[in-house]
CSV table of C-alpha atoms and ligand atoms in Angstrom, one decimal:
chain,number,residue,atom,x,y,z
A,1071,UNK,CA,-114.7,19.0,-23.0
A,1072,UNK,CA,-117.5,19.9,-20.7
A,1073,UNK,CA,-120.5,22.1,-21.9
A,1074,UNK,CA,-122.9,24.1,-18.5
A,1075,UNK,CA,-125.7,22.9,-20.4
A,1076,UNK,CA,-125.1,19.6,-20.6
A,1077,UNK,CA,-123.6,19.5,-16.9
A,1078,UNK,CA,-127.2,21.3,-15.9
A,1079,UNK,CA,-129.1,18.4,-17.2
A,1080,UNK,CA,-126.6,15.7,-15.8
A,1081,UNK,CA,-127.7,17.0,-12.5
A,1082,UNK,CA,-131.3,17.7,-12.9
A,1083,UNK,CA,-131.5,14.0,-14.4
A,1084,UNK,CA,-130.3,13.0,-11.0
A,1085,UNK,CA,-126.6,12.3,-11.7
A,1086,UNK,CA,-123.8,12.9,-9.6
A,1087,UNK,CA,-121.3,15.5,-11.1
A,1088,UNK,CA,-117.6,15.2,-10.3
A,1089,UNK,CA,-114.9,17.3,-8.9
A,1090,UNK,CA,-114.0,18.0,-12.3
A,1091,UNK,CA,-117.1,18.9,-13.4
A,1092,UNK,CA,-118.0,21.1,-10.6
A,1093,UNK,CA,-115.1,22.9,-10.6
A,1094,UNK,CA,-115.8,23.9,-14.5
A,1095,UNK,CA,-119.1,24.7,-13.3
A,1096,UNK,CA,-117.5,27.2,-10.7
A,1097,UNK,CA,-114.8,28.7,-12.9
A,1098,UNK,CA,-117.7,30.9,-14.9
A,1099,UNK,CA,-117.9,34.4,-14.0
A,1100,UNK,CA,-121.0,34.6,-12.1
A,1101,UNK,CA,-121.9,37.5,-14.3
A,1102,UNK,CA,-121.1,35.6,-17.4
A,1103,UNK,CA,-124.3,33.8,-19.4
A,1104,UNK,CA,-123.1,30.7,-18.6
A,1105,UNK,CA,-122.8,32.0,-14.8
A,1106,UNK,CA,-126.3,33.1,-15.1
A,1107,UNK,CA,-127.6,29.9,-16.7
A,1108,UNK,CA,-125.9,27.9,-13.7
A,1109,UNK,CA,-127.7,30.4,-10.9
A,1110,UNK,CA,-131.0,29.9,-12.9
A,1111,UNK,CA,-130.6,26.1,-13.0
A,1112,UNK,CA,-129.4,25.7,-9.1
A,1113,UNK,CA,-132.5,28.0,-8.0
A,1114,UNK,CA,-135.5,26.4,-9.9
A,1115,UNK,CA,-134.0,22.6,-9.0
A,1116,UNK,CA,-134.1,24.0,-5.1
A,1117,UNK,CA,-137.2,25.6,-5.6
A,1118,UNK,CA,-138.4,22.6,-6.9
A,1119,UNK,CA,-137.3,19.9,-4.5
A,1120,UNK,CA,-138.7,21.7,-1.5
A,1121,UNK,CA,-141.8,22.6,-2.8
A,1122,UNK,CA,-141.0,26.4,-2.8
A,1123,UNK,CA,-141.0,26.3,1.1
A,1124,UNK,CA,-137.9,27.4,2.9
A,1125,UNK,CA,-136.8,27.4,6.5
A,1126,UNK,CA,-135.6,30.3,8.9
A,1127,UNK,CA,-133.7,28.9,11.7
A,1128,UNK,CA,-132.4,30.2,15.3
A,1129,UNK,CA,-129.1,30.0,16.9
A,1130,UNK,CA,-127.6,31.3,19.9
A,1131,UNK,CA,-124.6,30.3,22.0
A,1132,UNK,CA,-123.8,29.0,25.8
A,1133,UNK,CA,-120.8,31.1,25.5
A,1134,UNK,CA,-118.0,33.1,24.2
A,1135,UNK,CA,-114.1,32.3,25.0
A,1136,UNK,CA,-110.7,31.9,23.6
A,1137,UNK,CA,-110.9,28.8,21.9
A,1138,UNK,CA,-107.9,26.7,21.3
A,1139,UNK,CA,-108.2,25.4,17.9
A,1140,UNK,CA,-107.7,28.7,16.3
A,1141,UNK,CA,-109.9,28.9,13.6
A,1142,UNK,CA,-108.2,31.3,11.9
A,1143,UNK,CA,-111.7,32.5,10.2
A,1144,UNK,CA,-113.5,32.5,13.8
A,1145,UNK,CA,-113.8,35.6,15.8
A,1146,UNK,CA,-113.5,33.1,19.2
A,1147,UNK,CA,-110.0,31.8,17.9
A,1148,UNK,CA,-107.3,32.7,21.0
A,1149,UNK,CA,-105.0,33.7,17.9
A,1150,UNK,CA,-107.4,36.5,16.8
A,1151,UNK,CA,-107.9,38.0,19.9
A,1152,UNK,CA,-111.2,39.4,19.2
A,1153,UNK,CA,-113.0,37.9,22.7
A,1154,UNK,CA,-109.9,37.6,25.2
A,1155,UNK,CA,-112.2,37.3,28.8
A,1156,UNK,CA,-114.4,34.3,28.5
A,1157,UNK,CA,-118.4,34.9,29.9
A,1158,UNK,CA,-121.0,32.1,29.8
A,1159,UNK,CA,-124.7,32.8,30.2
A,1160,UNK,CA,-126.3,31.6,33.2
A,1161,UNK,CA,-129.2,28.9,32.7
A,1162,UNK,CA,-132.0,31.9,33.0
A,1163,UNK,CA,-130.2,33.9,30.3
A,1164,UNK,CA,-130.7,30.2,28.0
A,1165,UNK,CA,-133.1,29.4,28.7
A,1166,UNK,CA,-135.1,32.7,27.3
A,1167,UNK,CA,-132.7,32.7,24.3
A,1168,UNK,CA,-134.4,29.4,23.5
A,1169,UNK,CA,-137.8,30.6,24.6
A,1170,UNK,CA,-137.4,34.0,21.7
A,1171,UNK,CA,-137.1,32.0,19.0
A,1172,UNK,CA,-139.7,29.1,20.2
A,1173,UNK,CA,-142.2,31.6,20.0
A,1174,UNK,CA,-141.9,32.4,16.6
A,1175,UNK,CA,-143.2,29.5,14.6
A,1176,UNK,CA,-141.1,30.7,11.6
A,1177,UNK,CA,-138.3,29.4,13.4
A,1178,UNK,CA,-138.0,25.8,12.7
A,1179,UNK,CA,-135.2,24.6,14.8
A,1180,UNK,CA,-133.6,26.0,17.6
A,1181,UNK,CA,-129.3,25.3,17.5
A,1182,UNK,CA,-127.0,25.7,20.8
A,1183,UNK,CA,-123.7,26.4,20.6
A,1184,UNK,CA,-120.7,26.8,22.3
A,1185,UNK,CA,-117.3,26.9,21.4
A,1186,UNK,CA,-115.1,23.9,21.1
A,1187,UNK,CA,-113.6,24.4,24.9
A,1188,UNK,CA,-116.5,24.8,26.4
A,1189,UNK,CA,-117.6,21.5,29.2
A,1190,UNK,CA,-119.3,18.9,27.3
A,1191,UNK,CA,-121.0,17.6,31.2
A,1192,UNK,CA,-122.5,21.4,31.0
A,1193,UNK,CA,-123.4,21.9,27.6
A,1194,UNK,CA,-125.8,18.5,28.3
A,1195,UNK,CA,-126.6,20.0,32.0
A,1196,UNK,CA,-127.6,22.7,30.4
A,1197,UNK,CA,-129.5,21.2,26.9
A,1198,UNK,CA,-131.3,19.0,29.6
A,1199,UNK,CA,-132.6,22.2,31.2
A,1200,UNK,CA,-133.1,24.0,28.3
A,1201,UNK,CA,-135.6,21.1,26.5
A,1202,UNK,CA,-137.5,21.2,29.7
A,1203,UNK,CA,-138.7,24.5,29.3
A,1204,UNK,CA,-139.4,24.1,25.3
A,1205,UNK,CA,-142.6,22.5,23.9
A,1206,UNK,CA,-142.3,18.2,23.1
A,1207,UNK,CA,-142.3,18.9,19.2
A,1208,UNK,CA,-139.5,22.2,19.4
A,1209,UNK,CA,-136.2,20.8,17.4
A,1210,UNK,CA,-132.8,21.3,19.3
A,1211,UNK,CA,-129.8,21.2,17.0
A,1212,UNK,CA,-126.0,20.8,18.7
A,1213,UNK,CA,-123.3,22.9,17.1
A,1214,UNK,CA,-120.7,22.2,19.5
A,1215,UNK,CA,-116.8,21.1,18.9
A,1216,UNK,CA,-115.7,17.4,18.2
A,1217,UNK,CA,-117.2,14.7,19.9
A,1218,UNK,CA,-116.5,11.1,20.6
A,1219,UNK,CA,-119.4,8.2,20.2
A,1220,UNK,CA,-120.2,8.1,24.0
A,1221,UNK,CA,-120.9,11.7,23.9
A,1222,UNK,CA,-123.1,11.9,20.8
A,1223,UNK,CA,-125.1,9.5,22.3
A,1224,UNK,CA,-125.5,11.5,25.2
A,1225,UNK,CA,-126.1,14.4,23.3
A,1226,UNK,CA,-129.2,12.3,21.5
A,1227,UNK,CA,-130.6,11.1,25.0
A,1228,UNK,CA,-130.6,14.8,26.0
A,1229,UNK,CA,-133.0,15.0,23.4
A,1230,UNK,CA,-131.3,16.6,20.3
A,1231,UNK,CA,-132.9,15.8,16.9
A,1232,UNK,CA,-129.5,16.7,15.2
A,1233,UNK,CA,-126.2,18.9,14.7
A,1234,UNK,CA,-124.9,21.2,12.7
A,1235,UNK,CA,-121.1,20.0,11.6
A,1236,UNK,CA,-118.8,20.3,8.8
A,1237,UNK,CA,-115.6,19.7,7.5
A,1238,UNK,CA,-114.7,23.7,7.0
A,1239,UNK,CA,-112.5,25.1,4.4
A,1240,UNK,CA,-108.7,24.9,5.5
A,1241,UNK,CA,-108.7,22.5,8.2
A,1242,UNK,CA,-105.5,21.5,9.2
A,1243,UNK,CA,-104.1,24.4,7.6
A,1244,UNK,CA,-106.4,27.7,9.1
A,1245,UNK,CA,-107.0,25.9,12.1
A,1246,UNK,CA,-105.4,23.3,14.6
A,1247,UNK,CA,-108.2,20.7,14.1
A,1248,UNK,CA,-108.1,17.9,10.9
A,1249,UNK,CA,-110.3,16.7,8.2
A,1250,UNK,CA,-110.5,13.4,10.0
A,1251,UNK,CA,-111.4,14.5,13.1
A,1252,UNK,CA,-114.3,16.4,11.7
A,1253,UNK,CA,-115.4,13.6,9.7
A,1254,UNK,CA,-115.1,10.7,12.4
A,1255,UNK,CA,-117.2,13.4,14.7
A,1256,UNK,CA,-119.9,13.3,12.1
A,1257,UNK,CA,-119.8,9.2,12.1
A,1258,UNK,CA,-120.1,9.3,15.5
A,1259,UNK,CA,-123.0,11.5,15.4
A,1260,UNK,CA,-124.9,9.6,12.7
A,1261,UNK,CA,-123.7,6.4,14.8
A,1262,UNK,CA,-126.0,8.1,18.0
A,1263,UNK,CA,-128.4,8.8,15.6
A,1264,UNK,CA,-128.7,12.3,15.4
A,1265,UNK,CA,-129.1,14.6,12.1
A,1266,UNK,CA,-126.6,16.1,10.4
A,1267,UNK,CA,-126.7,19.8,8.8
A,1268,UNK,CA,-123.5,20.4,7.0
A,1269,UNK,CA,-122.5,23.7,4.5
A,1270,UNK,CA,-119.6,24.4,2.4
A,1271,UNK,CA,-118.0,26.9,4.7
A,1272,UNK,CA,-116.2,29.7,5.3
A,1273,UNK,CA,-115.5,30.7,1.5
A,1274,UNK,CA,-112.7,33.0,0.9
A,1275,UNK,CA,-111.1,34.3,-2.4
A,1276,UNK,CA,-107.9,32.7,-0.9
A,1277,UNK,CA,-109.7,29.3,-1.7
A,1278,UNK,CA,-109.4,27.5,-4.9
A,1279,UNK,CA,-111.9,25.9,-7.2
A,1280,UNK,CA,-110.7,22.8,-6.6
A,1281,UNK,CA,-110.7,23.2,-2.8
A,1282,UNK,CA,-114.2,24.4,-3.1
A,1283,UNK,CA,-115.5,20.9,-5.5
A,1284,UNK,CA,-113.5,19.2,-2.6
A,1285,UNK,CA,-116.0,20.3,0.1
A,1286,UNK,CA,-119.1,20.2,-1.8
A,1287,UNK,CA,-118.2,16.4,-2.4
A,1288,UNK,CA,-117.5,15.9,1.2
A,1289,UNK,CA,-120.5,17.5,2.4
A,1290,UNK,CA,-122.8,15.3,-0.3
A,1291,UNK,CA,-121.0,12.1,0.5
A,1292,UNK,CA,-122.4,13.0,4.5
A,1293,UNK,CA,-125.6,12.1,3.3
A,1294,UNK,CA,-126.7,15.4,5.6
A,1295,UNK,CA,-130.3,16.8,5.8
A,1296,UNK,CA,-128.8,20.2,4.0
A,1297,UNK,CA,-125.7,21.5,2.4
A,1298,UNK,CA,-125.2,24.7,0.9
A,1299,UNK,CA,-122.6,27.3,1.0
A,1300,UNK,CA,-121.5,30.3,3.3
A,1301,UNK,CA,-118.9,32.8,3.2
A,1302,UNK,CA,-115.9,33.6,5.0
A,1303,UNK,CA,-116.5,37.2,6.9
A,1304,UNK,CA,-113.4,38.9,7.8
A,1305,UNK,CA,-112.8,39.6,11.8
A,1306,UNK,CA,-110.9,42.7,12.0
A,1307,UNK,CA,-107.0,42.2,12.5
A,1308,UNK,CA,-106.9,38.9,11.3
A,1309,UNK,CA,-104.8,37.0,9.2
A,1310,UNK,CA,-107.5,35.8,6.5
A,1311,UNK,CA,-108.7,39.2,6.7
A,1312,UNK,CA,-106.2,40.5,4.0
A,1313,UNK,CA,-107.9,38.5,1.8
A,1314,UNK,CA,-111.3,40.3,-0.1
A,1315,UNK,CA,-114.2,38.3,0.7
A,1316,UNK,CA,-116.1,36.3,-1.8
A,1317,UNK,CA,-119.0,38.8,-3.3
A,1318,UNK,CA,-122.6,38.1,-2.8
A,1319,UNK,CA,-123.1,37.1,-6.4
A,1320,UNK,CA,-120.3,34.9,-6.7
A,1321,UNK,CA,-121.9,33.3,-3.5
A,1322,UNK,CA,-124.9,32.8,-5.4
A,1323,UNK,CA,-123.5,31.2,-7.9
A,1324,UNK,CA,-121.2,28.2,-5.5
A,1325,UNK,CA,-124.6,28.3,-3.5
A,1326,UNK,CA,-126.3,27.0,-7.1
A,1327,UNK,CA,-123.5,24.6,-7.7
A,1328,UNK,CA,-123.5,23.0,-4.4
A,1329,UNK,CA,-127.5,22.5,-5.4
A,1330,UNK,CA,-126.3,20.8,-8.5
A,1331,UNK,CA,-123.8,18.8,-7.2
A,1332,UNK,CA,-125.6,17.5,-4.1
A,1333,UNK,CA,-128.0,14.6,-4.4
A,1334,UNK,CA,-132.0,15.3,-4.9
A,1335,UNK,CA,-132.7,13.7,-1.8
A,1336,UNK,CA,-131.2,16.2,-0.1
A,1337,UNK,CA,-133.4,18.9,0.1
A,1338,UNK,CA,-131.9,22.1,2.1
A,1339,UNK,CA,-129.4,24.2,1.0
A,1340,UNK,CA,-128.7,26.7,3.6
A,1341,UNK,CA,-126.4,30.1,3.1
A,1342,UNK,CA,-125.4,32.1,5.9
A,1343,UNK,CA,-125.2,35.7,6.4
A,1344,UNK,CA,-128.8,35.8,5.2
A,1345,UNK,CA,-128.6,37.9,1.6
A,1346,UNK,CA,-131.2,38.4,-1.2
A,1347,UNK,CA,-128.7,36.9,-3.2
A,1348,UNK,CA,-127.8,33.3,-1.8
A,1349,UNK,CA,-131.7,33.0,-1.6
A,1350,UNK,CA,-132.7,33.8,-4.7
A,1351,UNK,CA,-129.9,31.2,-6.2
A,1352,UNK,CA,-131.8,28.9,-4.0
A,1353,UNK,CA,-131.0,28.5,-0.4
A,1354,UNK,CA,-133.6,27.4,1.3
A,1355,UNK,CA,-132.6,27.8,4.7
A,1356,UNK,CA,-130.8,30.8,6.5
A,1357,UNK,CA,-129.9,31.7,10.2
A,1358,UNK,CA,-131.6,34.1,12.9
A,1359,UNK,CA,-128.7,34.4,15.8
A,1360,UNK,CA,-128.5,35.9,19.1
A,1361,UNK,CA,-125.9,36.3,21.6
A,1362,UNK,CA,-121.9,35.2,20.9
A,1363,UNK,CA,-121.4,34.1,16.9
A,1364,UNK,CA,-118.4,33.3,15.5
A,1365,UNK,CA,-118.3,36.4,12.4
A,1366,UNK,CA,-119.3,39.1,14.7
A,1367,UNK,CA,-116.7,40.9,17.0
A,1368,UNK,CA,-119.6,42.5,19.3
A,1369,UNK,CA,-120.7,40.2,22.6
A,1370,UNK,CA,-124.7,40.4,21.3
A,1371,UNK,CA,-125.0,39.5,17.9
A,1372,UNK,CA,-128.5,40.4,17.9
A,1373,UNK,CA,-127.5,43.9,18.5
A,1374,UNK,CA,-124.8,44.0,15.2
A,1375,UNK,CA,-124.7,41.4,12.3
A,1376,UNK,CA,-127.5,38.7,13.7
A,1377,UNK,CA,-130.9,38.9,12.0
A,1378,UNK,CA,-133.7,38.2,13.5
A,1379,UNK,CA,-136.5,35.6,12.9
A,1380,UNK,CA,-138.5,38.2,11.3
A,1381,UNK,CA,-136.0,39.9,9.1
A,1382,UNK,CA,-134.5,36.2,7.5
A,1383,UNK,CA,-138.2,35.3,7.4
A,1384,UNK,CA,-139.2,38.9,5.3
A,1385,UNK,CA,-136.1,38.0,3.0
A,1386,UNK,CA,-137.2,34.5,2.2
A,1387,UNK,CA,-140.6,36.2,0.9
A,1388,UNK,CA,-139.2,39.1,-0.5
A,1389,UNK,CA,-136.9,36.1,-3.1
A,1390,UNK,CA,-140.8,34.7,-3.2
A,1391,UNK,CA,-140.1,31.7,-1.1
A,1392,UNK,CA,-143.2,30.4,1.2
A,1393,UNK,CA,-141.8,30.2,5.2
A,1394,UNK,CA,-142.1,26.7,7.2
A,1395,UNK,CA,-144.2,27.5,10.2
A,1396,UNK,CA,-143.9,24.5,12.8
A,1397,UNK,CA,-140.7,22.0,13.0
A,1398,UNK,CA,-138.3,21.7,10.1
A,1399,UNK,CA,-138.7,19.1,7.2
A,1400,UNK,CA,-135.0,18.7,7.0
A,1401,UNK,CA,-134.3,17.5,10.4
A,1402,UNK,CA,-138.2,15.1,10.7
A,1403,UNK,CA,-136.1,13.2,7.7
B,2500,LIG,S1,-114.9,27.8,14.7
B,2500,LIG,FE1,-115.3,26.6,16.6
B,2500,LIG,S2,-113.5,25.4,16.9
B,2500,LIG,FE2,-112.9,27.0,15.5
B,2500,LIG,S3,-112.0,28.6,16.8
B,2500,LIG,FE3,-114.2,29.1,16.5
B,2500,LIG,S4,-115.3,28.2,18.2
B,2500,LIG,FE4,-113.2,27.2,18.2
């Protein structure tokens, strides 16, 4: 039978843990001593890898619209007909999206995205555009829908360092995309030779333990820049949304298990929405967004659940984290 303590110094030794293992590891109460010891472990072996530096970075989006694959934890899915008109921004209205966050140097990489409808010949029209107006050294990140190897490459001439991707809880089953389809998107991506950000994501209590360990094996095995773990946030009216969300402090628990279960050379481990929490169970890296995002049902995120540079950046202090200022260390891997 396993022991936490012995599973704690498994992983600090370097060793991988198994499904098995992790989901033991997640089956504690988080308010339970042994839940406790787990947080304690997962937040001085992040603080540890990273130096005690973390990263705030800045996302906003091309556009908001219906999208097909129905998400079924997404605020753009047609099915929860949250948006039901789609509105892009116009190149101007990018352009000083990008330009906000480049002017904080707390915010260490800048991610466009757009839902998975959106033209792929326009998102790179517009990327192009966009990187023009940004300093050489700023860091674009793609979050964008699944792509083919011809356009990941285009997406790394057009100058992006990296993308944010993952194989989300319930595909196949919440939405109308697959597990494969994610996966082959990230090959491609590594194939082009872009970065990849990944996260355990969106956690809901309808998940299991097991479906949990599942992901944060997937994400490790992507060899990605960071993992970490984010919660599901209800959209009004939808289906998942008779389900509780997960609470902050059982978050900060699965966010110290995915640091104990992903490899040390991995250093990020991102949550998302920002919470004193997650970041004092060590996630090093959080979001500031603006404009559409996929958990909020208002046009302007920046204006309802989006936090700003600032505010992620006076969290990550407040849990006595030091800020990055300059380009991220996960994605100059
Ligand atoms: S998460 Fe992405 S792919 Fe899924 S519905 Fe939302 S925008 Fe579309």
């Amino acid at each position: 039978m396993y022991n936490v303590t012995d599973l704690i110094k498994k992983s600090l030794e370097g060793e991988r843990l198994n499904a098995e293992e992790i989901v033991y590891l997640l089956s504690f109460s988080p308010d339970s001593p042994e839940g406790y010891e787990i947080i304690k472990a997962g937040a001085l072996l992040s603080r540890k890898l990273s130096n005690n530096v973390a990263e705030v970075h800045g996302q906003f989006a091309l556009n908001l619209a219906p999208c097909p694959a129905d998400c079924k934890f997404c605020s753009f899915a047609s099915i929860n007909k949250v948006f039901t008109e789609s509105k892009e921004l116009s190149i101007t209205e990018a352009i000083n999206y990008a330009l906000d966050f480049e002017k904080n140097s707390e915010c260490s990489s800048i991610y466009i995205m757009t839902t998975a409808n959106y033209d792929f010949g326009k998102f790179i029209e517009y990327s192009t555009e966009i990187k023009k107006h940004l300093k050489p050294e700023t860091i674009l990140i793609a979050n964008i829908g699944d792509q083919p190897l011809n356009n990941a490459i285009r997406m790394k001439e057009a100058g992006f360092t990296g993308v944010y991707h993952a194989v989300r809880m319930g595909e196949g089953r919440d939405n109308k995309l697959t597990k494969n389809i994610r996966l082959k998107s990230i090959e491609n991506f590594k194939s082009a030779g872009l970065l990849v950000g990944t996260c355990v994501e969106p956690i809901g209590l309808e998940h299991t333990m097991e479906e949990i360990a599942e992901k944060i094996l997937i994400a490790a095995d992507i060899n990605p820049v960071f993992s970490g773990a984010m919660r599901r946030i209800n959209i009004p009216g939808s289906e998942l949304s008779k389900f509780p969300m997960v609470s902050e402090l059982k978050m900060a628990q699965i966010v110290a298990v995915t640091r104990l279960a992903t490899p040390h050379n991995v250093i990020g481990n991102c949550t998302h929405e920002p919470n004193p929490l997650g970041i004092f169970a060590g996630a090093n890296l959080i979001w500031a967004e603006s404009g559409a995002n996929p958990r909020d049902i208002k046009e302007k995120t920046e204006e309802s659940r989006g936090f700003s540079v600032a505010r992620c950046a006076d969290m990550l202090e407040d849990m006595g984290w030091n800020v990055l200022k300059g380009g991220s260390a996960y994605f100059s891997k």
